[in-house]
PDB file of C-alpha atoms in Angstrom:
ATOM      1  CA  MET A 290       3.485 -28.458 -53.192  1.00 89.00           C
ATOM      2  CA  ARG A 291       3.335 -31.581 -55.408  1.00 92.00           C
ATOM      3  CA  ILE A 292       1.878 -34.762 -53.956  1.00 95.00           C
ATOM      4  CA  GLY A 293       1.727 -38.019 -55.854  1.00 95.00           C
ATOM      5  CA  PHE A 294       0.338 -41.158 -54.253  1.00 94.00           C
ATOM      6  CA  THR A 295      -0.552 -44.772 -54.936  1.00 93.00           C
ATOM      7  CA  ARG A 296      -3.136 -47.233 -53.595  1.00 89.00           C
ATOM      8  CA  ASP A 297      -1.450 -50.206 -51.937  1.00 79.00           C
ATOM      9  CA  ASN A 298      -4.481 -52.413 -51.344  1.00 80.00           C
ATOM     10  CA  ASP A 299      -6.334 -51.968 -54.630  1.00 85.00           C
ATOM     11  CA  SER A 300      -6.026 -54.180 -57.704  1.00 87.00           C
ATOM     12  CA  SER A 301      -4.279 -51.257 -59.410  1.00 89.00           C
ATOM     13  CA  ILE A 302      -1.907 -49.050 -57.441  1.00 92.00           C
ATOM     14  CA  ILE A 303      -2.807 -46.068 -59.640  1.00 95.00           C
ATOM     15  CA  PRO A 304      -5.557 -43.977 -57.997  1.00 95.00           C
ATOM     16  CA  SER A 305      -8.605 -42.838 -59.944  1.00 95.00           C
ATOM     17  CA  SER A 306      -9.371 -39.178 -60.592  1.00 95.00           C
ATOM     18  CA  THR A 307     -12.087 -39.386 -57.896  1.00 96.00           C
ATOM     19  CA  GLU A 308      -9.500 -40.595 -55.366  1.00 95.00           C
ATOM     20  CA  VAL A 309      -7.084 -37.836 -56.403  1.00 97.00           C
ATOM     21  CA  ASP A 310      -9.817 -35.217 -55.917  1.00 97.00           C
ATOM     22  CA  ALA A 311     -10.713 -36.614 -52.473  1.00 96.00           C
ATOM     23  CA  VAL A 312      -7.077 -36.539 -51.326  1.00 96.00           C
ATOM     24  CA  LYS A 313      -6.663 -32.981 -52.599  1.00 97.00           C
ATOM     25  CA  GLU A 314      -9.790 -31.856 -50.726  1.00 96.00           C
ATOM     26  CA  ASN A 315      -8.421 -33.314 -47.489  1.00 96.00           C
ATOM     27  CA  ILE A 316      -5.024 -31.697 -47.985  1.00 96.00           C
ATOM     28  CA  LEU A 317      -6.605 -28.305 -48.692  1.00 96.00           C
ATOM     29  CA  ARG A 318      -8.344 -28.518 -45.300  1.00 95.00           C
ATOM     30  CA  ILE A 319      -5.043 -28.937 -43.415  1.00 95.00           C
ATOM     31  CA  LYS A 320      -2.539 -26.988 -45.552  1.00 93.00           C
ATOM     32  CA  PRO A 321      -0.660 -24.053 -44.024  1.00 92.00           C
ATOM     33  CA  ALA A 322      -2.669 -20.824 -44.053  1.00 90.00           C
ATOM     34  CA  HIS A 323      -0.004 -18.972 -46.070  1.00 93.00           C
ATOM     35  CA  MET A 324      -0.249 -21.484 -48.958  1.00 93.00           C
ATOM     36  CA  ALA A 325      -2.680 -20.810 -51.806  1.00 94.00           C
ATOM     37  CA  ASP A 326      -4.983 -23.622 -52.924  1.00 94.00           C
ATOM     38  CA  VAL A 327      -3.589 -23.401 -56.477  1.00 94.00           C
ATOM     39  CA  ASP A 328      -0.132 -24.232 -55.113  1.00 94.00           C
ATOM     40  CA  VAL A 329      -1.333 -27.677 -53.987  1.00 95.00           C
ATOM     41  CA  ILE A 330      -0.976 -30.169 -56.827  1.00 96.00           C
ATOM     42  CA  VAL A 331      -2.139 -33.728 -56.185  1.00 97.00           C
ATOM     43  CA  PHE A 332      -1.660 -36.331 -58.907  1.00 97.00           C
ATOM     44  CA  ALA A 333      -1.823 -40.005 -59.752  1.00 97.00           C
ATOM     45  CA  PRO A 334       1.441 -41.238 -61.228  1.00 97.00           C
ATOM     46  CA  THR A 335       1.512 -42.622 -64.740  1.00 96.00           C
ATOM     47  CA  ALA A 336       2.123 -46.375 -64.803  1.00 96.00           C
ATOM     48  CA  VAL A 337       5.178 -47.693 -66.631  1.00 97.00           C
ATOM     49  CA  PRO A 338       4.499 -51.432 -67.037  1.00 97.00           C
ATOM     50  CA  ILE A 339       7.649 -53.530 -66.917  1.00 98.00           C
ATOM     51  CA  ALA A 340       7.420 -56.898 -68.647  1.00 98.00           C
ATOM     52  CA  VAL A 341       9.334 -59.766 -67.042  1.00 98.00           C
ATOM     53  CA  THR A 342      10.287 -62.602 -69.382  1.00 98.00           C
ATOM     54  CA  PHE A 343      11.914 -65.818 -68.243  1.00 98.00           C
ATOM     55  CA  SER A 344      13.887 -67.713 -70.892  1.00 98.00           C
ATOM     56  CA  ALA A 345      14.572 -70.535 -68.416  1.00 98.00           C
ATOM     57  CA  LEU A 346      12.956 -71.576 -65.137  1.00 98.00           C
ATOM     58  CA  ASP A 347      13.517 -74.639 -62.976  1.00 98.00           C
ATOM     59  CA  PRO A 348      11.272 -75.900 -61.585  1.00 98.00           C
ATOM     60  CA  ASN A 349       8.828 -74.566 -64.155  1.00 98.00           C
ATOM     61  CA  THR A 350       5.693 -75.493 -62.216  1.00 97.00           C
ATOM     62  CA  THR A 351       2.412 -73.743 -61.510  1.00 97.00           C
ATOM     63  CA  ALA A 352       3.456 -73.417 -57.849  1.00 97.00           C
ATOM     64  CA  MET A 353       6.743 -71.713 -58.777  1.00 98.00           C
ATOM     65  CA  GLN A 354       5.128 -69.426 -61.335  1.00 98.00           C
ATOM     66  CA  SER A 355       2.497 -68.389 -58.789  1.00 98.00           C
ATOM     67  CA  ALA A 356       5.136 -67.719 -56.122  1.00 98.00           C
ATOM     68  CA  ILE A 357       7.192 -65.628 -58.563  1.00 98.00           C
ATOM     69  CA  ASN A 358       4.114 -63.644 -59.652  1.00 98.00           C
ATOM     70  CA  ASP A 359       3.274 -62.944 -55.998  1.00 97.00           C
ATOM     71  CA  ALA A 360       6.849 -61.832 -55.252  1.00 97.00           C
ATOM     72  CA  LEU A 361       6.987 -59.502 -58.253  1.00 97.00           C
ATOM     73  CA  ASP A 362       3.557 -58.058 -57.448  1.00 95.00           C
ATOM     74  CA  GLY A 363       4.706 -57.427 -53.869  1.00 94.00           C
ATOM     75  CA  PHE A 364       7.911 -55.784 -55.075  1.00 95.00           C
ATOM     76  CA  PHE A 365       6.054 -53.310 -57.282  1.00 94.00           C
ATOM     77  CA  ARG A 366       3.516 -52.518 -54.535  1.00 91.00           C
ATOM     78  CA  ILE A 367       5.986 -52.095 -51.661  1.00 90.00           C
ATOM     79  CA  SER A 368       9.529 -51.404 -52.859  1.00 88.00           C
ATOM     80  CA  ASN A 369       8.730 -48.945 -55.596  1.00 87.00           C
ATOM     81  CA  ASN A 370       8.471 -45.154 -55.590  1.00 93.00           C
ATOM     82  CA  ILE A 371       7.226 -42.457 -57.924  1.00 95.00           C
ATOM     83  CA  GLY A 372      10.027 -41.189 -60.170  1.00 95.00           C
ATOM     84  CA  GLN A 373      12.425 -43.926 -59.050  1.00 96.00           C
ATOM     85  CA  ASP A 374      14.190 -46.145 -61.590  1.00 97.00           C
ATOM     86  CA  VAL A 375      13.496 -49.871 -61.280  1.00 97.00           C
ATOM     87  CA  LYS A 376      16.810 -51.673 -60.935  1.00 97.00           C
ATOM     88  CA  LEU A 377      17.258 -55.114 -62.426  1.00 98.00           C
ATOM     89  CA  SER A 378      19.192 -56.142 -59.321  1.00 97.00           C
ATOM     90  CA  ASP A 379      16.143 -55.330 -57.161  1.00 97.00           C
ATOM     91  CA  LEU A 380      13.873 -57.434 -59.382  1.00 97.00           C
ATOM     92  CA  THR A 381      16.255 -60.384 -59.324  1.00 97.00           C
ATOM     93  CA  ALA A 382      16.610 -60.044 -55.549  1.00 97.00           C
ATOM     94  CA  ALA A 383      12.818 -60.348 -55.229  1.00 97.00           C
ATOM     95  CA  ILE A 384      12.831 -63.461 -57.425  1.00 98.00           C
ATOM     96  CA  ASN A 385      15.821 -64.960 -55.607  1.00 98.00           C
ATOM     97  CA  GLN A 386      13.895 -64.864 -52.320  1.00 97.00           C
ATOM     98  CA  VAL A 387      11.019 -66.959 -53.707  1.00 98.00           C
ATOM     99  CA  ILE A 388      10.180 -70.253 -52.066  1.00 97.00           C
ATOM    100  CA  ASP A 389       7.190 -71.969 -53.647  1.00 97.00           C
ATOM    101  CA  SER A 390       4.538 -73.987 -51.836  1.00 95.00           C
ATOM    102  CA  ASN A 391       6.680 -77.105 -52.318  1.00 95.00           C
ATOM    103  CA  GLY A 392       9.658 -75.499 -50.545  1.00 97.00           C
ATOM    104  CA  GLN A 393      11.661 -75.038 -53.747  1.00 97.00           C
ATOM    105  CA  THR A 394      13.660 -72.006 -54.894  1.00 97.00           C
ATOM    106  CA  PRO A 395      13.940 -71.015 -58.561  1.00 98.00           C
ATOM    107  CA  SER A 396      16.850 -71.376 -60.915  1.00 98.00           C
ATOM    108  CA  TYR A 397      16.175 -69.045 -63.838  1.00 98.00           C
ATOM    109  CA  THR A 398      17.369 -66.813 -66.645  1.00 97.00           C
ATOM    110  CA  LEU A 399      15.634 -63.541 -67.471  1.00 97.00           C
ATOM    111  CA  SER A 400      15.585 -62.210 -71.008  1.00 96.00           C
ATOM    112  CA  ALA A 401      13.614 -59.095 -70.014  1.00 97.00           C
ATOM    113  CA  PRO A 402      14.186 -56.694 -68.589  1.00 98.00           C
ATOM    114  CA  SER A 403      17.817 -56.808 -69.604  1.00 96.00           C
ATOM    115  CA  GLY A 404      18.812 -53.843 -67.465  1.00 97.00           C
ATOM    116  CA  ASP A 405      17.529 -51.080 -65.239  1.00 98.00           C
ATOM    117  CA  THR A 406      14.286 -49.368 -66.302  1.00 97.00           C
ATOM    118  CA  THR A 407      14.335 -45.572 -66.284  1.00 97.00           C
ATOM    119  CA  ILE A 408      11.230 -44.071 -64.717  1.00 97.00           C
ATOM    120  CA  GLY A 409      10.501 -40.413 -65.362  1.00 94.00           C
ATOM    121  CA  LEU A 410       9.031 -37.656 -63.241  1.00 94.00           C
ATOM    122  CA  ASN A 411       5.437 -38.357 -62.127  1.00 95.00           C
ATOM    123  CA  LYS A 412       5.691 -41.987 -63.276  1.00 97.00           C
ATOM    124  CA  ILE A 413       5.967 -45.290 -61.430  1.00 97.00           C
ATOM    125  CA  GLY A 414       7.072 -48.743 -62.478  1.00 96.00           C
ATOM    126  CA  THR A 415       4.337 -51.355 -62.387  1.00 96.00           C
ATOM    127  CA  LEU A 416       4.335 -55.064 -63.096  1.00 96.00           C
ATOM    128  CA  GLY A 417       3.672 -55.760 -66.751  1.00 97.00           C
ATOM    129  CA  VAL A 418       3.137 -59.137 -68.354  1.00 97.00           C
ATOM    130  CA  VAL A 419       5.145 -61.985 -66.818  1.00 98.00           C
ATOM    131  CA  THR A 420       6.085 -64.643 -69.380  1.00 98.00           C
ATOM    132  CA  PHE A 421       7.396 -68.065 -68.431  1.00 98.00           C
ATOM    133  CA  PRO A 422       9.144 -70.500 -70.821  1.00 96.00           C
TER     134      PRO A 422
END
């Protein structure tokens, strides 16, 4: 049995080795009797930071940048799974839903990522550096 997990409410979604050990201990207490302890593998996924670069943004204000950062952070915390590719269409959908504190929506062009990001086994996409024009 392989179990990978993330931490939704921490600054980093990647759990520490201490957290991995604690989760494994709890699982070993409730696992089926016919399963050997060595068959229980608990792991923290490896982060794959995805940089997001805007080549154009209107309005290019602090309020809009903050709203976009919040939306992208929420996307990577909620709509993301271990071993699942990060689709460009999902990222743009998250940005397209942004309404800043002034009630404005963004008009933008992304130069990165330029396509879907492949995420391998035991890895998870995370928000990398966000660059605004």
